[in-house]
mmCIF file of C-alpha atoms in Angstrom:
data_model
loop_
_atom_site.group_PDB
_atom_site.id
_atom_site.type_symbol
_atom_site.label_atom_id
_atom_site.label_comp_id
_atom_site.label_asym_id
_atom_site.label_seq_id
_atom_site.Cartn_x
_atom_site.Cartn_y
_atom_site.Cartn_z
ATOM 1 C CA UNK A 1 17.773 18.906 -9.991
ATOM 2 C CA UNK A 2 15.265 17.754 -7.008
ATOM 3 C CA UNK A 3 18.191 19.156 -4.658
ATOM 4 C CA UNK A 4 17.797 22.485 -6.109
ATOM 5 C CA UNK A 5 14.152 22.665 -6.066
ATOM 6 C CA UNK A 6 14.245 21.425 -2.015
ATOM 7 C CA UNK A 7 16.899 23.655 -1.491
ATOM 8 C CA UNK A 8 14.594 26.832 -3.401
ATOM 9 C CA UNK A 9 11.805 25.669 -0.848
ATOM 10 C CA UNK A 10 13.195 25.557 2.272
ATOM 11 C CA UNK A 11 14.380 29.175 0.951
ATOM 12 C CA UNK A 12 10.358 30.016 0.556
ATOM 13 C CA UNK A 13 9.597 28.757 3.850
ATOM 14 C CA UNK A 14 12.489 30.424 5.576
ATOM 15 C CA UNK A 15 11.424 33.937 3.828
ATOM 16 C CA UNK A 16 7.701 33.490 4.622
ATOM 17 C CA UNK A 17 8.490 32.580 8.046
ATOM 18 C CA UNK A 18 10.668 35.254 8.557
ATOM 19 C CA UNK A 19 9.357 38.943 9.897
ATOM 20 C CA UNK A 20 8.090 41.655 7.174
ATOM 21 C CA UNK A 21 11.113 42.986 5.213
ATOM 22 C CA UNK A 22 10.019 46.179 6.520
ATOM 23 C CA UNK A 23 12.465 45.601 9.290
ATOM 24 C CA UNK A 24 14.766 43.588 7.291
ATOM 25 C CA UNK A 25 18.104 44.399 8.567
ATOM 26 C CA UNK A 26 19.876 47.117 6.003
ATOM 27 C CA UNK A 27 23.136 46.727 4.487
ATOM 28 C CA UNK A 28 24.369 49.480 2.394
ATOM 29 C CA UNK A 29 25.992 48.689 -1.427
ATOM 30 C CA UNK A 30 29.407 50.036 -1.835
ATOM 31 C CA UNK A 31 27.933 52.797 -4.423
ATOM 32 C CA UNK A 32 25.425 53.502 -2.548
ATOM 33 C CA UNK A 33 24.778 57.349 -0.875
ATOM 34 C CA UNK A 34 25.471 57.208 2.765
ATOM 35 C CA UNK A 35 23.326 59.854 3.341
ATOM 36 C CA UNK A 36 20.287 58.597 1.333
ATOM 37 C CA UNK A 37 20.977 55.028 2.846
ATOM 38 C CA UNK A 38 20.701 56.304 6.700
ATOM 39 C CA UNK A 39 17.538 58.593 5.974
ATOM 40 C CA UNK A 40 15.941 55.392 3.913
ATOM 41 C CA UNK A 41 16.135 53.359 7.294
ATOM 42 C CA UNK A 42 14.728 55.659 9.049
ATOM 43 C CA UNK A 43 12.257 56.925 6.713
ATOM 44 C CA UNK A 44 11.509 52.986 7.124
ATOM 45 C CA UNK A 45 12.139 52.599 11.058
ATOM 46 C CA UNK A 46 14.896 49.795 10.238
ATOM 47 C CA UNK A 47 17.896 48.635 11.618
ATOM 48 C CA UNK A 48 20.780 49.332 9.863
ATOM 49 C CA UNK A 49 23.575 46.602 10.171
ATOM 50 C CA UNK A 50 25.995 48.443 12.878
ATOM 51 C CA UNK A 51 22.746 49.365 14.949
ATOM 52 C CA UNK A 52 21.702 45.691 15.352
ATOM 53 C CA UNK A 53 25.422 45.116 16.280
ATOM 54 C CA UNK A 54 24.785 47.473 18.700
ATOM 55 C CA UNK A 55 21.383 46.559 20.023
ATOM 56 C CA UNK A 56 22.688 43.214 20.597
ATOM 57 C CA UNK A 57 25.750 44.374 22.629
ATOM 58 C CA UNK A 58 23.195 46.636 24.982
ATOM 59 C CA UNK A 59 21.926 42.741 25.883
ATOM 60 C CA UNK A 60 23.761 42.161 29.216
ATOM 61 C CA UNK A 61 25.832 38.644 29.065
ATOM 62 C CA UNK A 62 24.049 36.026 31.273
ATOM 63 C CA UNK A 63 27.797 34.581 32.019
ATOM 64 C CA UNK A 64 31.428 35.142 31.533
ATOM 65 C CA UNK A 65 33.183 32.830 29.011
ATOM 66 C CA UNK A 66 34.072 29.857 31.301
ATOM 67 C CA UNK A 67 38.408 30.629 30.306
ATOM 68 C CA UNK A 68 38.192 33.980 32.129
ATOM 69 C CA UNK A 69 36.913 32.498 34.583
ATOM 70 C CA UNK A 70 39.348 29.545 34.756
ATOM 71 C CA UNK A 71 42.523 31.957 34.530
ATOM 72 C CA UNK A 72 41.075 34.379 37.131
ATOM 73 C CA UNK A 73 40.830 31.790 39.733
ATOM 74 C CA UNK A 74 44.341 30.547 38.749
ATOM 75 C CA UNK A 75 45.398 34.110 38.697
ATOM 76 C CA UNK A 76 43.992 34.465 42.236
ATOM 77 C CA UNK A 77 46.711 31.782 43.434
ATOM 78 C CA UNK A 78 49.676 32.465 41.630
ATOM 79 C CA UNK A 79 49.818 36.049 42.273
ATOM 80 C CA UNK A 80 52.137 37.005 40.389
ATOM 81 C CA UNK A 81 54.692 35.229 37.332
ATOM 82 C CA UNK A 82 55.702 35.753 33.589
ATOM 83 C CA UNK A 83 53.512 33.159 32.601
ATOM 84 C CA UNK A 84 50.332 34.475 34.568
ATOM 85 C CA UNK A 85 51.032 38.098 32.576
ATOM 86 C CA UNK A 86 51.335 36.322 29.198
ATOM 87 C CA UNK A 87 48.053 34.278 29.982
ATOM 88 C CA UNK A 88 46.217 37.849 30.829
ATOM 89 C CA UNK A 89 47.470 38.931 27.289
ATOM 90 C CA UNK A 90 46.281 36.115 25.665
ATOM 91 C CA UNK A 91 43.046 36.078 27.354
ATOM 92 C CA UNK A 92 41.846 39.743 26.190
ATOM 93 C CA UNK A 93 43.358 39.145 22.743
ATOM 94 C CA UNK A 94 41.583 35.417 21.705
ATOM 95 C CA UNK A 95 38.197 36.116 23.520
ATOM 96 C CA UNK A 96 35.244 38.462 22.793
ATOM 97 C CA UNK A 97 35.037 39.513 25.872
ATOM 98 C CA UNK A 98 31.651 40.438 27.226
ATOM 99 C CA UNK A 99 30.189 42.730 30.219
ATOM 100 C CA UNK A 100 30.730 40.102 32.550
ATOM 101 C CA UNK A 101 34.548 39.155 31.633
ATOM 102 C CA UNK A 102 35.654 42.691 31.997
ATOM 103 C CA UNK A 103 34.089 43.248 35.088
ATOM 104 C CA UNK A 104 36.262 40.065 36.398
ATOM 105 C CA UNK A 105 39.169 41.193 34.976
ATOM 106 C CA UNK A 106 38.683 44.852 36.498
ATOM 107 C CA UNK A 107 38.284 43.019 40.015
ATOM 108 C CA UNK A 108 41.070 40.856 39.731
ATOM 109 C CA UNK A 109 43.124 43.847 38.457
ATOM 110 C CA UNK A 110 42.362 45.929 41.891
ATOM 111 C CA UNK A 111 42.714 42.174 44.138
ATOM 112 C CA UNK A 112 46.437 41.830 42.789
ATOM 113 C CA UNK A 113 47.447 45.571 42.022
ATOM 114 C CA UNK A 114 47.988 45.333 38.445
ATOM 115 C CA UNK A 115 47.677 48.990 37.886
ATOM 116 C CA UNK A 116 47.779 48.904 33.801
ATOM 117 C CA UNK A 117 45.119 46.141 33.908
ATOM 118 C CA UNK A 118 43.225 47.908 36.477
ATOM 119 C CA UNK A 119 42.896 51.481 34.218
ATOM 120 C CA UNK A 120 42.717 49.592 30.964
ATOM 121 C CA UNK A 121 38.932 48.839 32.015
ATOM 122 C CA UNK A 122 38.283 51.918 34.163
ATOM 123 C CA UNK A 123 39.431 54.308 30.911
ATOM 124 C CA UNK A 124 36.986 52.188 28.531
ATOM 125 C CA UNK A 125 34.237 51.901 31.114
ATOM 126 C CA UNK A 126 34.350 54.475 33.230
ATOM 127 C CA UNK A 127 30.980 53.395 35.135
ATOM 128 C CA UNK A 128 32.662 50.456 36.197
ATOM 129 C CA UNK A 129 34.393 52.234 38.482
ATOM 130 C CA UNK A 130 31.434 51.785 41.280
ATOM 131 C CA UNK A 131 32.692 47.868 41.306
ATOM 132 C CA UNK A 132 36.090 48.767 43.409
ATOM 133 C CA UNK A 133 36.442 48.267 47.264
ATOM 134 C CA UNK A 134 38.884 51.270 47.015
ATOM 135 C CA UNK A 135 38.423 53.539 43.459
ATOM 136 C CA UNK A 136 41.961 54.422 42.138
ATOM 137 C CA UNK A 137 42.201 57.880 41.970
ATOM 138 C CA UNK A 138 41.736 59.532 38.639
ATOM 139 C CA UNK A 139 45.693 60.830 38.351
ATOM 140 C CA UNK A 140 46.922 57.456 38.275
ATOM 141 C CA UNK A 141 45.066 56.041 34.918
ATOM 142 C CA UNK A 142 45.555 59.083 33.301
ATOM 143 C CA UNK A 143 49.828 58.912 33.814
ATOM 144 C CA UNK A 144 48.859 55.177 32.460
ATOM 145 C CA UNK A 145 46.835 56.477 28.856
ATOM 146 C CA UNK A 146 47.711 58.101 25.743
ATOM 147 C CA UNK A 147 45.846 59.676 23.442
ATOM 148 C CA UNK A 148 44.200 57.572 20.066
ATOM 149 C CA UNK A 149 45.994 58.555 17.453
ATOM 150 C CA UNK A 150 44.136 61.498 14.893
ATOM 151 C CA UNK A 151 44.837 59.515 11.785
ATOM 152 C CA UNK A 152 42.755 56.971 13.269
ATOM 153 C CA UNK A 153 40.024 58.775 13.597
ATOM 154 C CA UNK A 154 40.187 60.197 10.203
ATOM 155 C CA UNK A 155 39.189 56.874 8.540
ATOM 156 C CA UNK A 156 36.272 56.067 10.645
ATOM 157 C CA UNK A 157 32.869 56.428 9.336
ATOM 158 C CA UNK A 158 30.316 58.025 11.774
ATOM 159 C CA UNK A 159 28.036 55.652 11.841
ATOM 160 C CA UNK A 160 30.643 52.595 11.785
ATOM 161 C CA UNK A 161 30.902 50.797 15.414
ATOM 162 C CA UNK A 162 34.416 50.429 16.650
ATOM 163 C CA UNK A 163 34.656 47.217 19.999
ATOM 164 C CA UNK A 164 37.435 47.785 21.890
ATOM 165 C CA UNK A 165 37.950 44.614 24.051
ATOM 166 C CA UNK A 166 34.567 44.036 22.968
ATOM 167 C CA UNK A 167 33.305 47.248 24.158
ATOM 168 C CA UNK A 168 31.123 48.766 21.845
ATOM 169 C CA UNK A 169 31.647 53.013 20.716
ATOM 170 C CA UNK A 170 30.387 54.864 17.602
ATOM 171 C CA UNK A 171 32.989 57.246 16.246
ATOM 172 C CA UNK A 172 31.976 60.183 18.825
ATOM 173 C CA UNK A 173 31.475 58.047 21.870
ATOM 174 C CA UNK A 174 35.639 56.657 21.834
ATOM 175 C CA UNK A 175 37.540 57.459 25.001
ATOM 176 C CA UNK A 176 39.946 60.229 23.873
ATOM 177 C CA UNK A 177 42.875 58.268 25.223
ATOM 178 C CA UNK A 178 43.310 54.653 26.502
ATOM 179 C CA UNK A 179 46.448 52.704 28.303
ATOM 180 C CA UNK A 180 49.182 51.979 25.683
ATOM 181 C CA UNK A 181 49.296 48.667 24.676
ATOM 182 C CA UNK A 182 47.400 45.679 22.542
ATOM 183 C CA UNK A 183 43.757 45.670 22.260
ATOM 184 C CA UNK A 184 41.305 43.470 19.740
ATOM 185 C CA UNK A 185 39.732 45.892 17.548
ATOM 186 C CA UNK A 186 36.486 45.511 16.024
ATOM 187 C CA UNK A 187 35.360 47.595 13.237
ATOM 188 C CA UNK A 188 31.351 47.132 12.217
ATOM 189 C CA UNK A 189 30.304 48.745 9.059
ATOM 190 C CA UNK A 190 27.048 48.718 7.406
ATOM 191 C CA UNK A 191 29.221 49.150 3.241
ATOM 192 C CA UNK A 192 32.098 46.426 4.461
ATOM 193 C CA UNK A 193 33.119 43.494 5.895
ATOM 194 C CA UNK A 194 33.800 43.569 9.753
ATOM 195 C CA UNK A 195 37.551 44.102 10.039
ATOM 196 C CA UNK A 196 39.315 42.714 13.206
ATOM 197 C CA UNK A 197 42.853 43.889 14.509
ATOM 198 C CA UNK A 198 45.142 42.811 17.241
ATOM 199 C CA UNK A 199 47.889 45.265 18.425
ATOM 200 C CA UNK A 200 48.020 48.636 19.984
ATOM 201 C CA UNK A 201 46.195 52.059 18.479
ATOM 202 C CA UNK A 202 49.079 53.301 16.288
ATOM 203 C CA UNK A 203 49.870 50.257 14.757
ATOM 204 C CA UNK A 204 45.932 49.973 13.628
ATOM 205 C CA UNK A 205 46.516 53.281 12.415
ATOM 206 C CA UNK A 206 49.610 52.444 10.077
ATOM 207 C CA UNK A 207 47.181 49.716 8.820
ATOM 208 C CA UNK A 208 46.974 50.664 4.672
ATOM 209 C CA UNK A 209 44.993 47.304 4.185
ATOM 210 C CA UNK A 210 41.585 48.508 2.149
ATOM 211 C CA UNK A 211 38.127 47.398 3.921
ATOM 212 C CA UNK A 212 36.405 44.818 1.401
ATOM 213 C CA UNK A 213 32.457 45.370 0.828
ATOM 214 C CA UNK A 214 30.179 43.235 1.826
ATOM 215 C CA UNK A 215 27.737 43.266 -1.259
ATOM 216 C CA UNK A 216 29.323 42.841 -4.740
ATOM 217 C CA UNK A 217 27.618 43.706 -8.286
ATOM 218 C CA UNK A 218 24.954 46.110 -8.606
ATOM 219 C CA UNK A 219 20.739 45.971 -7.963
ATOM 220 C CA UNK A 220 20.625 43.791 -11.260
ATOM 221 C CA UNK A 221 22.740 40.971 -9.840
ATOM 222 C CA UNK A 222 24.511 41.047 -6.416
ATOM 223 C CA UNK A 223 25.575 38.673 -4.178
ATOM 224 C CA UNK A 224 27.162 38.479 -0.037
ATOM 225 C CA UNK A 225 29.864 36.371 -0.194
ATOM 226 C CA UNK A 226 31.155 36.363 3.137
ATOM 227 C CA UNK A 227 27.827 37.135 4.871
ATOM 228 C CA UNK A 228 26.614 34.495 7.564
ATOM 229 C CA UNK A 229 23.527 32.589 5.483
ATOM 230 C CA UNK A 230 21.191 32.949 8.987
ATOM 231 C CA UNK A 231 21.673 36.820 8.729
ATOM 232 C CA UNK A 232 21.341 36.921 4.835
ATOM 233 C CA UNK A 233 18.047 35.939 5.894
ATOM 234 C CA UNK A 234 16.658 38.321 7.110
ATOM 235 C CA UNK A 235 18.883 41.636 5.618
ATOM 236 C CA UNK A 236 18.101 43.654 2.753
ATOM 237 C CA UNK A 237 20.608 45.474 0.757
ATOM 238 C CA UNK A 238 20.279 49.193 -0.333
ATOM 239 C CA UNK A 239 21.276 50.464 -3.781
ATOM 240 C CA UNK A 240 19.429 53.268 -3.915
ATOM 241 C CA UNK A 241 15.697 54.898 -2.785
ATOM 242 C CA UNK A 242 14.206 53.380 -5.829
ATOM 243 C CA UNK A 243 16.305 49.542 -5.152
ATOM 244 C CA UNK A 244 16.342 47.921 -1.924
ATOM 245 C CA UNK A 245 17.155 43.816 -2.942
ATOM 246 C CA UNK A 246 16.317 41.165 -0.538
ATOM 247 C CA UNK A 247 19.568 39.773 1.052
ATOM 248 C CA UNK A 248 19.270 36.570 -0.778
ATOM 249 C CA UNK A 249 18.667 37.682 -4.600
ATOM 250 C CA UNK A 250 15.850 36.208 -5.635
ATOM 251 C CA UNK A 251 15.480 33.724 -8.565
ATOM 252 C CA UNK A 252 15.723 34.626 -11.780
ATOM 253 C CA UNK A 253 13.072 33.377 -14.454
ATOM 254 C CA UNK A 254 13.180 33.882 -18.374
ATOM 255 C CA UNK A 255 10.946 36.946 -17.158
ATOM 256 C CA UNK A 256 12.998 38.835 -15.804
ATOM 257 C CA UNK A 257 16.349 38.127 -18.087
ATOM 258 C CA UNK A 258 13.899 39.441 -21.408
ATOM 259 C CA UNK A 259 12.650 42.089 -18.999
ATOM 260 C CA UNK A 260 16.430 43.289 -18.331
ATOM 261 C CA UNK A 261 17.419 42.484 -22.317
ATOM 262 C CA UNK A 262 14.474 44.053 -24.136
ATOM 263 C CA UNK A 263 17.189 46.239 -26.487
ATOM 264 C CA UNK A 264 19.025 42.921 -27.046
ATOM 265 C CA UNK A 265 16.209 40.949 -27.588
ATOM 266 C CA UNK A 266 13.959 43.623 -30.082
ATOM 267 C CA UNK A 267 17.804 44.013 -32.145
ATOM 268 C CA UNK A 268 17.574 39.418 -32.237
ATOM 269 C CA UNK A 269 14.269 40.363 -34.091
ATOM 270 C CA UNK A 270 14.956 42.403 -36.504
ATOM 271 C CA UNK A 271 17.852 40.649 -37.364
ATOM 272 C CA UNK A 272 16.159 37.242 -37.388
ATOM 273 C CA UNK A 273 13.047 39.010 -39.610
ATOM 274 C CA UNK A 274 15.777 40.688 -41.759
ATOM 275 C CA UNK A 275 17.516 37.050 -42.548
ATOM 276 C CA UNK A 276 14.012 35.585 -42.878
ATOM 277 C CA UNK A 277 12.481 38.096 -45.566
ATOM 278 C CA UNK A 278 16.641 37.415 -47.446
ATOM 279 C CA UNK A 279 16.410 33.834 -47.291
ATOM 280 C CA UNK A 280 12.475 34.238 -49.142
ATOM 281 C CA UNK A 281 13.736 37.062 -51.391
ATOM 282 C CA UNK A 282 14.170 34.379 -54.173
ATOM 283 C CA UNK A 283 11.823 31.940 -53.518
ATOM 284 C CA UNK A 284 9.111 31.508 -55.707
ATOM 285 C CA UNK A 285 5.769 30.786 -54.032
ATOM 286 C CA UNK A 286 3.586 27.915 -55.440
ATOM 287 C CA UNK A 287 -0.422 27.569 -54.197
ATOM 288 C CA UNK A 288 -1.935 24.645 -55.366
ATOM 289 C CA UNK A 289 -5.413 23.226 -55.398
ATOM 290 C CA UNK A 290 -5.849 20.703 -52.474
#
C-alpha cells in the first residue's frame, strides 16, 4: 500500500512539474475523427504525435553513431571485398541513421565509386548533392531507381511520417522513386503504434500485417500499453472535441465510478427499498413507554 501511494506522488509531482497540457503532445484514439482530431490541435496550437517526431528530426545530429564511423574508416582501407559490402548492408539496416551518418556514407560512396550507394543518398536527399568533389550526373541515379510502388502509397495516412534510412517524409514529400534494394522503414502515426520494416519497397507493400493502436478502451477507461512512460507524460489522448484524457488516466475515486453508474446505482435503490418495505410488510410495530 505505501508503494502505491509513493508511486501516485511522484506521478503528482511529475504532472505538476510538467508544462501546461495545453501543449501536451496529442495522440489520436483509434475511433476518433481524423479530421476533428487535426483541427482540435490546431484549434489548440499542439503538437500532434508525428509532428514532434518530426520537429525532433529537423534537430541536426551533433555526431555520427561512433559504428559508421568505425566501418567507414575500415571501409577506407579495404577498398573493396564481400565482407566490406555485407558490413555496408548491415550498417544502414541495424542503425538509425542520422544527418551526419548519411552524409559519411554519401562521401565514402563517391571516395570508392560505389555507384548504388552513392544515388541511394543523393535520390533521398537531393541537397546533399553540394557535399561531392565531382556531382554524378543526374542520368546515372535515375538508370539506378525505380519507382515506389502505388499500393504503397494507398495505405499511408497523410499526416503519418514515413523515415527512410532515417530520413524523415510526410506522405506528399516521398521521392517518387528510390534505388532498388533494402531500406529500414519507419512508419509514425499519431492512431498506431510505430511500425518498423526491413526489406525493399515492394516487399513493404505485400506487407498484410494490420497496424496496432496505440490507445485501447474508450474516454471512460483507456490505457497506452506500449507507450514509453517519459512520453506518456506529457501526451494527451483525443477521443473526441468534448474528451481529450491525460496520457496517464487519472485515478479513479468512488466519485467518479457512482458518477459513471448513476442508472446502476438509482436501480440498487429501488431494489434495496423494495426488499426493505417486503421484509417490514409483516412486521408488527410495537412503541413502548421508556
Amino acid at each position: 500500500m505505501l508503494q502505491r501511494y509513493a508511486l501516485l506522488a511522484v506521478l503528482v509531482f511529475l504532472n505538476s512539474a510538467l508544462p501546461s497540457t495545453a501543449k501536451a503532445i496529442l495522440f489520436q484514439s483509434p475511433g476518433s475523427n481524423s479530421e476533428e482530431f487535426q483541427n482540435h490541435a490546431l484549434g489548440k496550437n499542439q503538437l500532434t504525435y508525428t509532428q514532434w517526431v518530426e520537429k525532433n528530426l529537423q534537430e541536426p545530429a551533433t555526431e555520427p553513431h561512433p559504428q559508421v564511423l568505425e566501418f567507414s574508416q575500415r571501409a577506407l582501407q579495404e577498398k573493396s571485398s564481400k565482407q566490406l559490402a555485407a558490413d555496408w548492408k548491415r550498417i544502414r539496416l541495424n542503425i538509425d541513421l542520422n544527418r551526419l551518418d548519411r552524409e559519411i556514407l554519401l562521401l565514402l560512396a563517391e571516395k570508392l565509386h560505389v555507384t548504388q550507394e552513392l544515388c541511394r543518398y543523393l535520390l533521398l536527399e537531393p541537397e546533399m548533392a553540394e557535399l561531392l568533389k565531382n556531382p554524378a550526373p543526374s542520368a546515372l541515379c535515375s538508370s539506378q531507381a525505380v519507382a515506389l510502388p502505388e499500393s504503397l502509397l494507398a495505405h499511408i495516412d497523410a499526416h503519418d511520417l514515413i523515415l527512410i534510412d532515417g530520413k524523415g517524409f510526410t506522405k506528399n514529400q516521398l521521392p517518387p522513386r528510390l534505388v532498388n534494394g533494402s531500406y529500414q522503414w519507419k512508419f509514425v502515426s499519431n492512431r498506431f503504434e510505430d511500425r518498423r520494416f526491413t526489406g525493399d519497397a515492394n516487399d513493404l507493400a505485400a506487407l498484410k500485417t494490420p497496424p496496432q493502436p496505440w490507445v485501447l478502451g474508450d474516454c471512460q477507461s483507456y490505457r497506452f500499453p506500449n507507450l514509453d512512460f517519459s512520453l506518456q507524460l506529457q501526451s494527451q489522448v483525443y477521443f473526441s472535441n468534448a474528451c481529450v484524457q491525460p496520457g496517464i488516466p487519472k485515478e479513479k475515486t468512488w466519485g467518479d465510478w457512482a458518477s459513471n453508474h448513476k442508472t446502476l446505482l438509482w436501480v440498487v435503490g429501488i431494489v434495496a427499498t423494495g426488499i426493505a418495505a417486503s421484509q417490514l410488510k409483516d412486521k408488527t410495530l410495537v412503541i413502548t413507554k421508556p
